[in-house]
The first five atom37 places (N, CA, C, CB, O) and aatype in JSON, in Angstrom:
{
  "aatype": [12, 11, 10, 0, 13, 9, 0, 7, 15, 19, 10, 10, 10, 0, 0, 7, 15, 0, 15, 0, 2, 13, 3, 10, 19, 2, 2, 16, 15, 15, 19, 9, 2, 0, 19, 18, 10, 15, 3, 15, 6, 16, 3, 3, 17, 6, 6, 2, 12, 9, 6, 7, 5, 19, 9, 2, 14, 7, 6, 16, 12, 6, 12, 5, 19, 6, 19, 11, 18, 3, 11, 13, 3, 10, 1, 19, 6, 15, 16, 6, 7, 7, 8, 6, 3, 18, 13, 6, 13, 14, 7, 2, 19, 15, 16, 9, 5, 10, 2, 7, 0, 7, 11, 15, 5, 18, 11],
  "atom_mask": [
    [1, 1, 1, 1, 1],
    [1, 1, 1, 1, 1],
    [1, 1, 1, 1, 1],
    [1, 1, 1, 1, 1],
    [1, 1, 1, 1, 1],
    [1, 1, 1, 1, 1],
    [1, 1, 1, 1, 1],
    [1, 1, 1, 0, 1],
    [1, 1, 1, 1, 1],
    [1, 1, 1, 1, 1],
    [1, 1, 1, 1, 1],
    [1, 1, 1, 1, 1],
    [1, 1, 1, 1, 1],
    [1, 1, 1, 1, 1],
    [1, 1, 1, 1, 1],
    [1, 1, 1, 0, 1],
    [1, 1, 1, 1, 1],
    [1, 1, 1, 1, 1],
    [1, 1, 1, 1, 1],
    [1, 1, 1, 1, 1],
    [1, 1, 1, 1, 1],
    [1, 1, 1, 1, 1],
    [1, 1, 1, 1, 1],
    [1, 1, 1, 1, 1],
    [1, 1, 1, 1, 1],
    [1, 1, 1, 1, 1],
    [1, 1, 1, 1, 1],
    [1, 1, 1, 1, 1],
    [1, 1, 1, 1, 1],
    [1, 1, 1, 1, 1],
    [1, 1, 1, 1, 1],
    [1, 1, 1, 1, 1],
    [1, 1, 1, 1, 1],
    [1, 1, 1, 1, 1],
    [1, 1, 1, 1, 1],
    [1, 1, 1, 1, 1],
    [1, 1, 1, 1, 1],
    [1, 1, 1, 1, 1],
    [1, 1, 1, 1, 1],
    [1, 1, 1, 1, 1],
    [1, 1, 1, 1, 1],
    [1, 1, 1, 1, 1],
    [1, 1, 1, 1, 1],
    [1, 1, 1, 1, 1],
    [1, 1, 1, 1, 1],
    [1, 1, 1, 1, 1],
    [1, 1, 1, 1, 1],
    [1, 1, 1, 1, 1],
    [1, 1, 1, 1, 1],
    [1, 1, 1, 1, 1],
    [1, 1, 1, 1, 1],
    [1, 1, 1, 0, 1],
    [1, 1, 1, 1, 1],
    [1, 1, 1, 1, 1],
    [1, 1, 1, 1, 1],
    [1, 1, 1, 1, 1],
    [1, 1, 1, 1, 1],
    [1, 1, 1, 0, 1],
    [1, 1, 1, 1, 1],
    [1, 1, 1, 1, 1],
    [1, 1, 1, 1, 1],
    [1, 1, 1, 1, 1],
    [1, 1, 1, 1, 1],
    [1, 1, 1, 1, 1],
    [1, 1, 1, 1, 1],
    [1, 1, 1, 1, 1],
    [1, 1, 1, 1, 1],
    [1, 1, 1, 1, 1],
    [1, 1, 1, 1, 1],
    [1, 1, 1, 1, 1],
    [1, 1, 1, 1, 1],
    [1, 1, 1, 1, 1],
    [1, 1, 1, 1, 1],
    [1, 1, 1, 1, 1],
    [1, 1, 1, 1, 1],
    [1, 1, 1, 1, 1],
    [1, 1, 1, 1, 1],
    [1, 1, 1, 1, 1],
    [1, 1, 1, 1, 1],
    [1, 1, 1, 1, 1],
    [1, 1, 1, 0, 1],
    [1, 1, 1, 0, 1],
    [1, 1, 1, 1, 1],
    [1, 1, 1, 1, 1],
    [1, 1, 1, 1, 1],
    [1, 1, 1, 1, 1],
    [1, 1, 1, 1, 1],
    [1, 1, 1, 1, 1],
    [1, 1, 1, 1, 1],
    [1, 1, 1, 1, 1],
    [1, 1, 1, 0, 1],
    [1, 1, 1, 1, 1],
    [1, 1, 1, 1, 1],
    [1, 1, 1, 1, 1],
    [1, 1, 1, 1, 1],
    [1, 1, 1, 1, 1],
    [1, 1, 1, 1, 1],
    [1, 1, 1, 1, 1],
    [1, 1, 1, 1, 1],
    [1, 1, 1, 0, 1],
    [1, 1, 1, 1, 1],
    [1, 1, 1, 0, 1],
    [1, 1, 1, 1, 1],
    [1, 1, 1, 1, 1],
    [1, 1, 1, 1, 1],
    [1, 1, 1, 1, 1],
    [1, 1, 1, 1, 1]
  ],
  "atom_positions": [
    [[-67.38, 24.25, 236.38], [-68.17, 23.11, 236.83], [-67.3, 22.15, 237.63], [-68.81, 22.39, 235.62], [-66.11, 22.0, 237.37]],
    [[-67.93, 21.5, 238.61], [-67.25, 20.51, 239.41], [-67.67, 19.12, 238.94], [-67.54, 20.7, 240.93], [-68.79, 18.95, 238.44]],
    [[-66.79, 18.16, 239.08], [-67.15, 16.77, 238.82], [-67.4, 16.08, 240.14], [-66.03, 16.05, 238.01], [-66.64, 16.26, 241.09]],
    [[-68.45, 15.29, 240.21], [-68.72, 14.52, 241.41], [-68.89, 13.06, 240.99], [-70.0, 15.04, 242.15], [-69.62, 12.76, 240.05]],
    [[-68.22, 12.17, 241.68], [-68.35, 10.75, 241.38], [-69.43, 10.19, 242.27], [-67.0, 10.0, 241.58], [-69.3, 10.18, 243.5]],
    [[-70.49, 9.72, 241.64], [-71.68, 9.34, 242.38], [-72.14, 7.97, 241.92], [-72.78, 10.38, 242.21], [-72.48, 7.77, 240.75]],
    [[-72.16, 7.04, 242.83], [-72.63, 5.67, 242.55], [-72.01, 5.15, 241.26], [-74.16, 5.64, 242.45], [-72.7, 4.53, 240.45]],
    [[-70.72, 5.38, 241.08], [-70.02, 4.83, 239.93], [-70.15, 5.64, 238.65], [0.0, 0.0, 0.0], [-69.62, 5.23, 237.62]],
    [[-70.84, 6.77, 238.68], [-70.97, 7.59, 237.49], [-70.54, 9.01, 237.79], [-72.41, 7.56, 236.95], [-70.28, 9.35, 238.94]],
    [[-70.47, 9.83, 236.78], [-70.02, 11.21, 236.93], [-71.19, 12.14, 236.69], [-68.85, 11.53, 235.96], [-71.93, 12.0, 235.72]],
    [[-71.35, 13.1, 237.59], [-72.36, 14.14, 237.43], [-71.65, 15.48, 237.33], [-73.37, 14.14, 238.61], [-70.7, 15.74, 238.05]],
    [[-72.1, 16.33, 236.45], [-71.59, 17.69, 236.37], [-72.46, 18.57, 237.24], [-71.54, 18.21, 234.9], [-73.68, 18.63, 237.05]],
    [[-71.83, 19.25, 238.19], [-72.58, 20.12, 239.08], [-72.38, 21.57, 238.65], [-72.16, 19.92, 240.55], [-71.26, 22.08, 238.69]],
    [[-73.43, 22.2, 238.26], [-73.34, 23.6, 237.85], [-73.16, 24.47, 239.09], [-74.6, 24.04, 237.06], [-73.6, 24.13, 240.18]],
    [[-72.5, 25.59, 238.89], [-72.29, 26.52, 240.01], [-73.63, 26.9, 240.6], [-71.52, 27.78, 239.55], [-74.58, 27.21, 239.87]],
    [[-73.72, 26.87, 241.93], [-74.94, 27.25, 242.6], [-75.92, 26.11, 242.82], [0.0, 0.0, 0.0], [-76.92, 26.31, 243.51]],
    [[-75.69, 24.95, 242.26], [-76.6, 23.83, 242.48], [-76.17, 23.08, 243.73], [-76.63, 22.89, 241.26], [-75.02, 23.2, 244.17]],
    [[-77.07, 22.31, 244.29], [-76.79, 21.63, 245.54], [-76.85, 20.12, 245.36], [-77.77, 22.07, 246.63], [-77.63, 19.61, 244.56]],
    [[-76.03, 19.44, 246.12], [-76.1, 17.98, 246.15], [-77.03, 17.56, 247.28], [-74.69, 17.34, 246.32], [-77.16, 18.27, 248.28]],
    [[-77.65, 16.44, 247.12], [-78.53, 15.92, 248.15], [-78.26, 14.43, 248.3], [-80.02, 16.19, 247.82], [-77.88, 13.76, 247.34]],
    [[-78.47, 13.93, 249.47], [-78.34, 12.5, 249.72], [-79.72, 11.95, 250.07], [-77.32, 12.21, 250.86], [-80.47, 12.56, 250.83]],
    [[-80.03, 10.8, 249.5], [-81.21, 10.09, 249.95], [-80.94, 8.6, 249.82], [-82.47, 10.5, 249.14], [-80.15, 8.17, 248.97]],
    [[-81.59, 7.84, 250.67], [-81.49, 6.39, 250.62], [-82.57, 5.86, 249.7], [-81.61, 5.77, 252.04], [-83.75, 6.19, 249.84]],
    [[-82.16, 5.02, 248.74], [-83.1, 4.39, 247.82], [-83.26, 2.94, 248.26], [-82.62, 4.49, 246.33], [-82.3, 2.16, 248.22]],
    [[-84.46, 2.57, 248.68], [-84.76, 1.24, 249.21], [-85.49, 0.44, 248.15], [-85.6, 1.33, 250.52], [-86.55, 0.84, 247.67]],
    [[-84.92, -0.7, 247.77], [-85.56, -1.58, 246.8], [-86.46, -2.56, 247.54], [-84.5, -2.34, 245.94], [-86.0, -3.6, 248.01]],
    [[-87.73, -2.22, 247.63], [-88.71, -3.09, 248.28], [-89.53, -3.83, 247.22], [-89.64, -2.27, 249.2], [-90.67, -4.23, 247.46]],
    [[-88.92, -4.03, 246.04], [-89.57, -4.78, 244.97], [-89.0, -6.19, 244.96], [-89.36, -4.08, 243.58], [-88.13, -6.52, 245.76]],
    [[-89.5, -7.02, 244.07], [-88.97, -8.38, 243.94], [-87.94, -8.48, 242.82], [-90.11, -9.37, 243.69], [-87.49, -9.58, 242.49]],
    [[-87.57, -7.34, 242.22], [-86.64, -7.33, 241.09], [-85.29, -6.74, 241.47], [-87.24, -6.55, 239.93], [-85.19, -5.91, 242.38]],
    [[-84.26, -7.17, 240.76], [-82.93, -6.58, 240.89], [-82.89, -5.33, 240.02], [-81.8, -7.6, 240.49], [-83.13, -5.41, 238.81]],
    [[-82.58, -4.18, 240.61], [-82.53, -2.91, 239.88], [-81.12, -2.71, 239.36], [-82.97, -1.72, 240.78], [-80.15, -2.77, 240.13]],
    [[-80.99, -2.46, 238.05], [-79.66, -2.21, 237.48], [-79.53, -0.84, 236.83], [-79.33, -3.28, 236.47], [-78.5, -0.52, 236.24]],
    [[-80.58, -0.02, 236.91], [-80.51, 1.35, 236.39], [-81.5, 2.22, 237.15], [-80.81, 1.39, 234.86], [-82.63, 1.81, 237.43]],
    [[-81.05, 3.43, 237.48], [-81.91, 4.43, 238.14], [-81.68, 5.75, 237.42], [-81.59, 4.55, 239.69], [-80.55, 6.24, 237.34]],
    [[-82.75, 6.32, 236.9], [-82.69, 7.59, 236.18], [-83.51, 8.63, 236.93], [-83.19, 7.43, 234.72], [-84.55, 8.3, 237.51]],
    [[-83.06, 9.86, 236.92], [-83.75, 10.96, 237.58], [-84.16, 11.97, 236.52], [-82.84, 11.62, 238.65], [-83.49, 12.13, 235.5]],
    [[-85.27, 12.66, 236.77], [-85.75, 13.67, 235.83], [-86.54, 14.72, 236.59], [-86.62, 13.04, 234.72], [-87.17, 14.42, 237.6]],
    [[-86.51, 15.94, 236.09], [-87.41, 16.98, 236.58], [-88.83, 16.49, 236.32], [-87.12, 18.36, 235.88], [-89.12, 15.96, 235.25]],
    [[-89.72, 16.67, 237.28], [-91.11, 16.23, 237.11], [-91.82, 16.92, 235.96], [-91.88, 16.47, 238.38], [-92.87, 16.46, 235.5]],
    [[-91.27, 18.03, 235.48], [-91.92, 18.78, 234.41], [-91.39, 18.43, 233.02], [-91.74, 20.25, 234.65], [-91.71, 19.13, 232.06]],
    [[-90.59, 17.37, 232.89], [-90.07, 16.98, 231.58], [-90.2, 15.47, 231.4], [-88.6, 17.42, 231.42], [-90.36, 14.73, 232.37]],
    [[-90.11, 15.03, 230.16], [-90.16, 13.61, 229.85], [-88.77, 13.02, 229.6], [-91.04, 13.36, 228.65], [-88.65, 11.83, 229.33]],
    [[-87.73, 13.84, 229.69], [-86.36, 13.39, 229.44], [-85.73, 12.86, 230.71], [-85.51, 14.52, 228.86], [-85.9, 13.44, 231.79]],
    [[-84.99, 11.76, 230.59], [-84.29, 11.16, 231.73], [-82.82, 11.49, 231.66], [-84.5, 9.63, 231.76], [-82.23, 11.55, 230.58]],
    [[-82.22, 11.72, 232.84], [-80.78, 11.94, 232.91], [-80.07, 10.6, 232.84], [-80.39, 12.7, 234.22], [-80.71, 9.58, 232.56]],
    [[-78.76, 10.57, 233.07], [-77.98, 9.34, 232.93], [-78.23, 8.37, 234.1], [-76.5, 9.66, 232.84], [-78.66, 8.78, 235.17]],
    [[-77.94, 7.09, 233.86], [-78.07, 6.05, 234.87], [-77.17, 6.38, 236.06], [-77.72, 4.66, 234.28], [-75.96, 6.52, 235.9]],
    [[-77.75, 6.51, 237.23], [-77.01, 6.9, 238.43], [-76.27, 5.74, 239.08], [-77.93, 7.51, 239.42], [-75.42, 5.97, 239.94]],
    [[-76.56, 4.5, 238.7], [-75.88, 3.36, 239.34], [-75.18, 2.48, 238.31], [-76.89, 2.53, 240.13], [-75.06, 1.27, 238.5]],
    [[-74.72, 3.07, 237.24], [-74.05, 2.34, 236.16], [-73.07, 1.31, 236.71], [-73.3, 3.33, 235.23], [-72.18, 1.65, 237.5]],
    [[-73.23, 0.05, 236.3], [-72.32, -1.01, 236.71], [-72.61, -1.61, 238.08], [0.0, 0.0, 0.0], [-71.88, -2.49, 238.53]],
    [[-73.65, -1.14, 238.75], [-74.02, -1.65, 240.06], [-75.47, -2.13, 240.03], [-73.83, -0.57, 241.15], [-76.21, -1.85, 239.08]],
    [[-75.86, -2.86, 241.05], [-77.25, -3.3, 241.17], [-77.73, -3.05, 242.6], [-77.41, -4.81, 240.79], [-76.93, -2.94, 243.53]],
    [[-79.04, -2.97, 242.73], [-79.68, -2.9, 244.04], [-80.6, -4.1, 244.12], [-80.47, -1.54, 244.26], [-81.65, -4.14, 243.47]],
    [[-80.22, -5.08, 244.92], [-81.0, -6.31, 245.07], [-82.26, -6.05, 245.89], [-80.16, -7.41, 245.72], [-82.32, -5.08, 246.64]],
    [[-83.28, -6.92, 245.75], [-84.48, -6.78, 246.59], [-84.1, -6.73, 248.06], [-85.46, -7.94, 246.32], [-83.29, -7.54, 248.53]],
    [[-84.68, -5.79, 248.79], [-84.4, -5.63, 250.21], [-83.19, -4.78, 250.54], [0.0, 0.0, 0.0], [-82.98, -4.45, 251.71]],
    [[-82.39, -4.4, 249.55], [-81.2, -3.6, 249.79], [-81.51, -2.1, 249.69], [-80.11, -3.97, 248.79], [-82.5, -1.68, 249.1]],
    [[-80.62, -1.33, 250.31], [-80.69, 0.12, 250.28], [-79.38, 0.66, 249.72], [-80.97, 0.71, 251.69], [-78.31, 0.16, 250.06]],
    [[-79.46, 1.66, 248.85], [-78.26, 2.31, 248.32], [-78.38, 3.8, 248.58], [-78.07, 2.01, 246.8], [-79.41, 4.41, 248.28]],
    [[-77.32, 4.39, 249.13], [-77.3, 5.83, 249.31], [-77.03, 6.49, 247.96], [-76.23, 6.26, 250.35], [-76.08, 6.13, 247.26]],
    [[-77.87, 7.44, 247.61], [-77.74, 8.17, 246.36], [-77.32, 9.59, 246.69], [-79.07, 8.14, 245.54], [-77.91, 10.23, 247.55]],
    [[-76.31, 10.06, 246.02], [-75.91, 11.46, 246.15], [-76.05, 12.07, 244.76], [-74.43, 11.61, 246.7], [-75.34, 11.71, 243.83]],
    [[-76.98, 12.98, 244.65], [-77.31, 13.53, 243.33], [-77.45, 15.04, 243.41], [-78.6, 12.9, 242.78], [-77.65, 15.61, 244.48]],
    [[-77.36, 15.66, 242.27], [-77.67, 17.07, 242.15], [-79.18, 17.18, 242.01], [-76.92, 17.74, 240.94], [-79.75, 16.73, 241.01]],
    [[-79.82, 17.77, 243.0], [-81.26, 17.96, 242.93], [-81.49, 19.44, 242.67], [-81.98, 17.49, 244.25], [-81.42, 20.27, 243.57]],
    [[-81.77, 19.75, 241.42], [-81.97, 21.13, 241.02], [-83.44, 21.4, 240.69], [-81.1, 21.47, 239.82], [-83.77, 22.41, 240.07]],
    [[-84.3, 20.5, 241.11], [-85.72, 20.6, 240.8], [-86.53, 20.67, 242.09], [-86.18, 19.41, 239.93], [-86.11, 20.15, 243.12]],
    [[-87.68, 21.32, 242.02], [-88.59, 21.31, 243.17], [-89.17, 19.92, 243.38], [-89.72, 22.33, 242.98], [-89.35, 19.48, 244.52]],
    [[-89.45, 19.25, 242.28], [-89.94, 17.86, 242.32], [-89.24, 17.08, 241.22], [-91.49, 17.8, 242.15], [-88.96, 17.61, 240.15]],
    [[-88.96, 15.8, 241.51], [-88.31, 14.97, 240.51], [-88.96, 13.61, 240.43], [-86.83, 14.82, 240.82], [-89.66, 13.18, 241.36]],
    [[-88.74, 12.93, 239.32], [-89.26, 11.59, 239.07], [-88.09, 10.63, 238.96], [-90.13, 11.54, 237.78], [-86.96, 11.04, 238.69]],
    [[-88.36, 9.35, 239.18], [-87.36, 8.3, 239.01], [-87.88, 7.24, 238.05], [-87.0, 7.66, 240.36], [-89.07, 6.92, 238.05]],
    [[-87.0, 6.72, 237.24], [-87.27, 5.54, 236.43], [-86.26, 4.49, 236.86], [-87.19, 5.83, 234.87], [-85.06, 4.78, 236.91]],
    [[-86.72, 3.29, 237.16], [-85.82, 2.19, 237.49], [-86.01, 1.07, 236.48], [-86.06, 1.68, 238.94], [-87.12, 0.8, 236.03]],
    [[-84.89, 0.44, 236.14], [-84.92, -0.7, 235.24], [-84.4, -1.91, 235.98], [-84.09, -0.43, 233.95], [-83.53, -1.81, 236.84]],
    [[-84.95, -3.07, 235.63], [-84.55, -4.31, 236.29], [-83.7, -5.16, 235.36], [-85.79, -5.1, 236.75], [-83.67, -4.96, 234.14]],
    [[-83.0, -6.11, 235.96], [-82.18, -7.02, 235.17], [-83.05, -7.91, 234.28], [-81.31, -7.89, 236.09], [-82.55, -8.5, 233.32]],
    [[-84.34, -8.02, 234.58], [-85.27, -8.79, 233.76], [-85.69, -8.03, 232.51], [-86.5, -9.18, 234.57], [-86.34, -8.6, 231.63]],
    [[-85.33, -6.74, 232.41], [-85.64, -5.96, 231.22], [-86.82, -5.01, 231.36], [0.0, 0.0, 0.0], [-87.08, -4.23, 230.44]],
    [[-87.52, -5.04, 232.46], [-88.65, -4.14, 232.64], [-88.23, -2.82, 233.26], [0.0, 0.0, 0.0], [-87.1, -2.66, 233.7]],
    [[-89.17, -1.87, 233.29], [-88.92, -0.61, 233.97], [-90.21, -0.12, 234.62], [-88.36, 0.45, 232.99], [-91.31, -0.48, 234.21]],
    [[-90.03, 0.71, 235.65], [-91.15, 1.34, 236.33], [-90.79, 2.79, 236.6], [-91.51, 0.6, 237.65], [-89.64, 3.12, 236.87]],
    [[-91.8, 3.66, 236.52], [-91.61, 5.07, 236.78], [-92.29, 5.43, 238.1], [-92.16, 5.92, 235.62], [-93.37, 4.93, 238.42]],
    [[-91.63, 6.32, 238.85], [-92.13, 6.8, 240.13], [-92.1, 8.33, 240.07], [-91.27, 6.25, 241.35], [-91.11, 8.91, 239.63]],
    [[-93.19, 8.97, 240.5], [-93.36, 10.39, 240.21], [-93.44, 11.29, 241.44], [-94.58, 10.58, 239.4], [-93.9, 10.88, 242.52]],
    [[-92.98, 12.54, 241.24], [-93.2, 13.69, 242.11], [-92.63, 13.54, 243.52], [-94.65, 13.94, 242.2], [-93.35, 13.64, 244.51]],
    [[-91.33, 13.31, 243.6], [-90.64, 13.33, 244.88], [-90.17, 14.75, 245.16], [-89.44, 12.34, 244.9], [-89.7, 15.43, 244.25]],
    [[-90.29, 15.23, 246.41], [-89.78, 16.57, 246.71], [-88.25, 16.59, 246.67], [-90.29, 17.04, 248.11], [-87.61, 15.58, 246.95]],
    [[-87.68, 17.72, 246.34], [-86.24, 17.85, 246.21], [-85.47, 17.61, 247.5], [0.0, 0.0, 0.0], [-84.26, 17.37, 247.45]],
    [[-86.13, 17.67, 248.65], [-85.44, 17.5, 249.92], [-85.73, 16.15, 250.58], [-85.84, 18.61, 250.86], [-85.62, 16.03, 251.8]],
    [[-86.09, 15.15, 249.81], [-86.43, 13.83, 250.34], [-85.19, 13.17, 250.97], [-87.01, 12.94, 249.22], [-84.08, 13.37, 250.49]],
    [[-85.39, 12.39, 252.03], [-84.26, 11.69, 252.67], [-84.26, 10.19, 252.4], [-84.27, 11.94, 254.16], [-83.2, 9.57, 252.4]],
    [[-85.43, 9.61, 252.18], [-85.56, 8.18, 251.9], [-86.67, 7.96, 250.89], [-85.83, 7.37, 253.2], [-87.76, 8.53, 251.01]],
    [[-86.39, 7.13, 249.89], [-87.41, 6.71, 248.93], [-87.46, 5.19, 248.95], [-87.11, 7.24, 247.47], [-86.44, 4.53, 248.73]],
    [[-88.63, 4.65, 249.23], [-88.82, 3.2, 249.21], [-89.66, 2.86, 247.99], [-89.5, 2.69, 250.52], [-90.81, 3.29, 247.87]],
    [[-89.08, 2.07, 247.08], [-89.78, 1.63, 245.88], [-90.49, 0.32, 246.19], [-88.79, 1.45, 244.68], [-89.86, -0.65, 246.61]],
    [[-91.81, 0.3, 246.0], [-92.61, -0.88, 246.35], [-93.07, -1.67, 245.14], [-93.81, -0.46, 247.14], [-93.73, -2.7, 245.29]],
    [[-92.74, -1.21, 243.93], [-93.17, -1.9, 242.71], [-94.47, -1.33, 242.19], [0.0, 0.0, 0.0], [-95.2, -0.65, 242.91]],
    [[-94.75, -1.62, 240.94], [-95.97, -1.17, 240.25], [-96.15, 0.35, 240.34], [-97.19, -1.87, 240.83], [-97.28, 0.83, 240.39]],
    [[-95.03, 1.1, 240.36], [-95.1, 2.54, 240.4], [-95.47, 3.12, 241.75], [0.0, 0.0, 0.0], [-95.69, 4.32, 241.87]],
    [[-95.54, 2.27, 242.77], [-95.92, 2.73, 244.11], [-94.66, 2.89, 244.96], [-96.91, 1.73, 244.79], [-93.72, 2.1, 244.88]],
    [[-94.67, 3.95, 245.77], [-93.52, 4.25, 246.61], [-93.95, 4.99, 247.85], [-92.47, 5.06, 245.83], [-95.08, 5.46, 247.97]],
    [[-93.01, 5.09, 248.78], [-93.18, 5.91, 249.98], [-91.9, 6.73, 250.12], [-93.47, 5.03, 251.27], [-90.83, 6.28, 249.7]],
    [[-92.01, 7.89, 250.7], [-90.81, 8.7, 250.93], [-90.98, 9.5, 252.21], [-90.53, 9.63, 249.73], [-92.08, 9.71, 252.72]],
    [[-89.83, 9.93, 252.71], [-89.82, 10.87, 253.83], [-88.64, 11.79, 253.71], [-89.78, 10.13, 255.18], [-88.45, 12.67, 254.55]]
  ]
}
């Protein structure tokens, strides 16, 4: 296994898996302090991808992650203590814009 340092955290990349980059745009009014990724077919969340960092409203952060799923979901948590879930992003997405209330756009 390879170690990859991604947004301040460590991901284990299994042999044969691919890394992907996408821009995560915070178009909400909240400061995001946690971003979790999950296969769309499970209820379990992986580790916080931005541990120790924040994404302020209006900011964009490049995410480099192992995307081993055809579709994935995101959970974001705010510094105010709330969270929102966003569902069914394709594995080859290049930009995800979070608009709040579980609404998003991607390309």
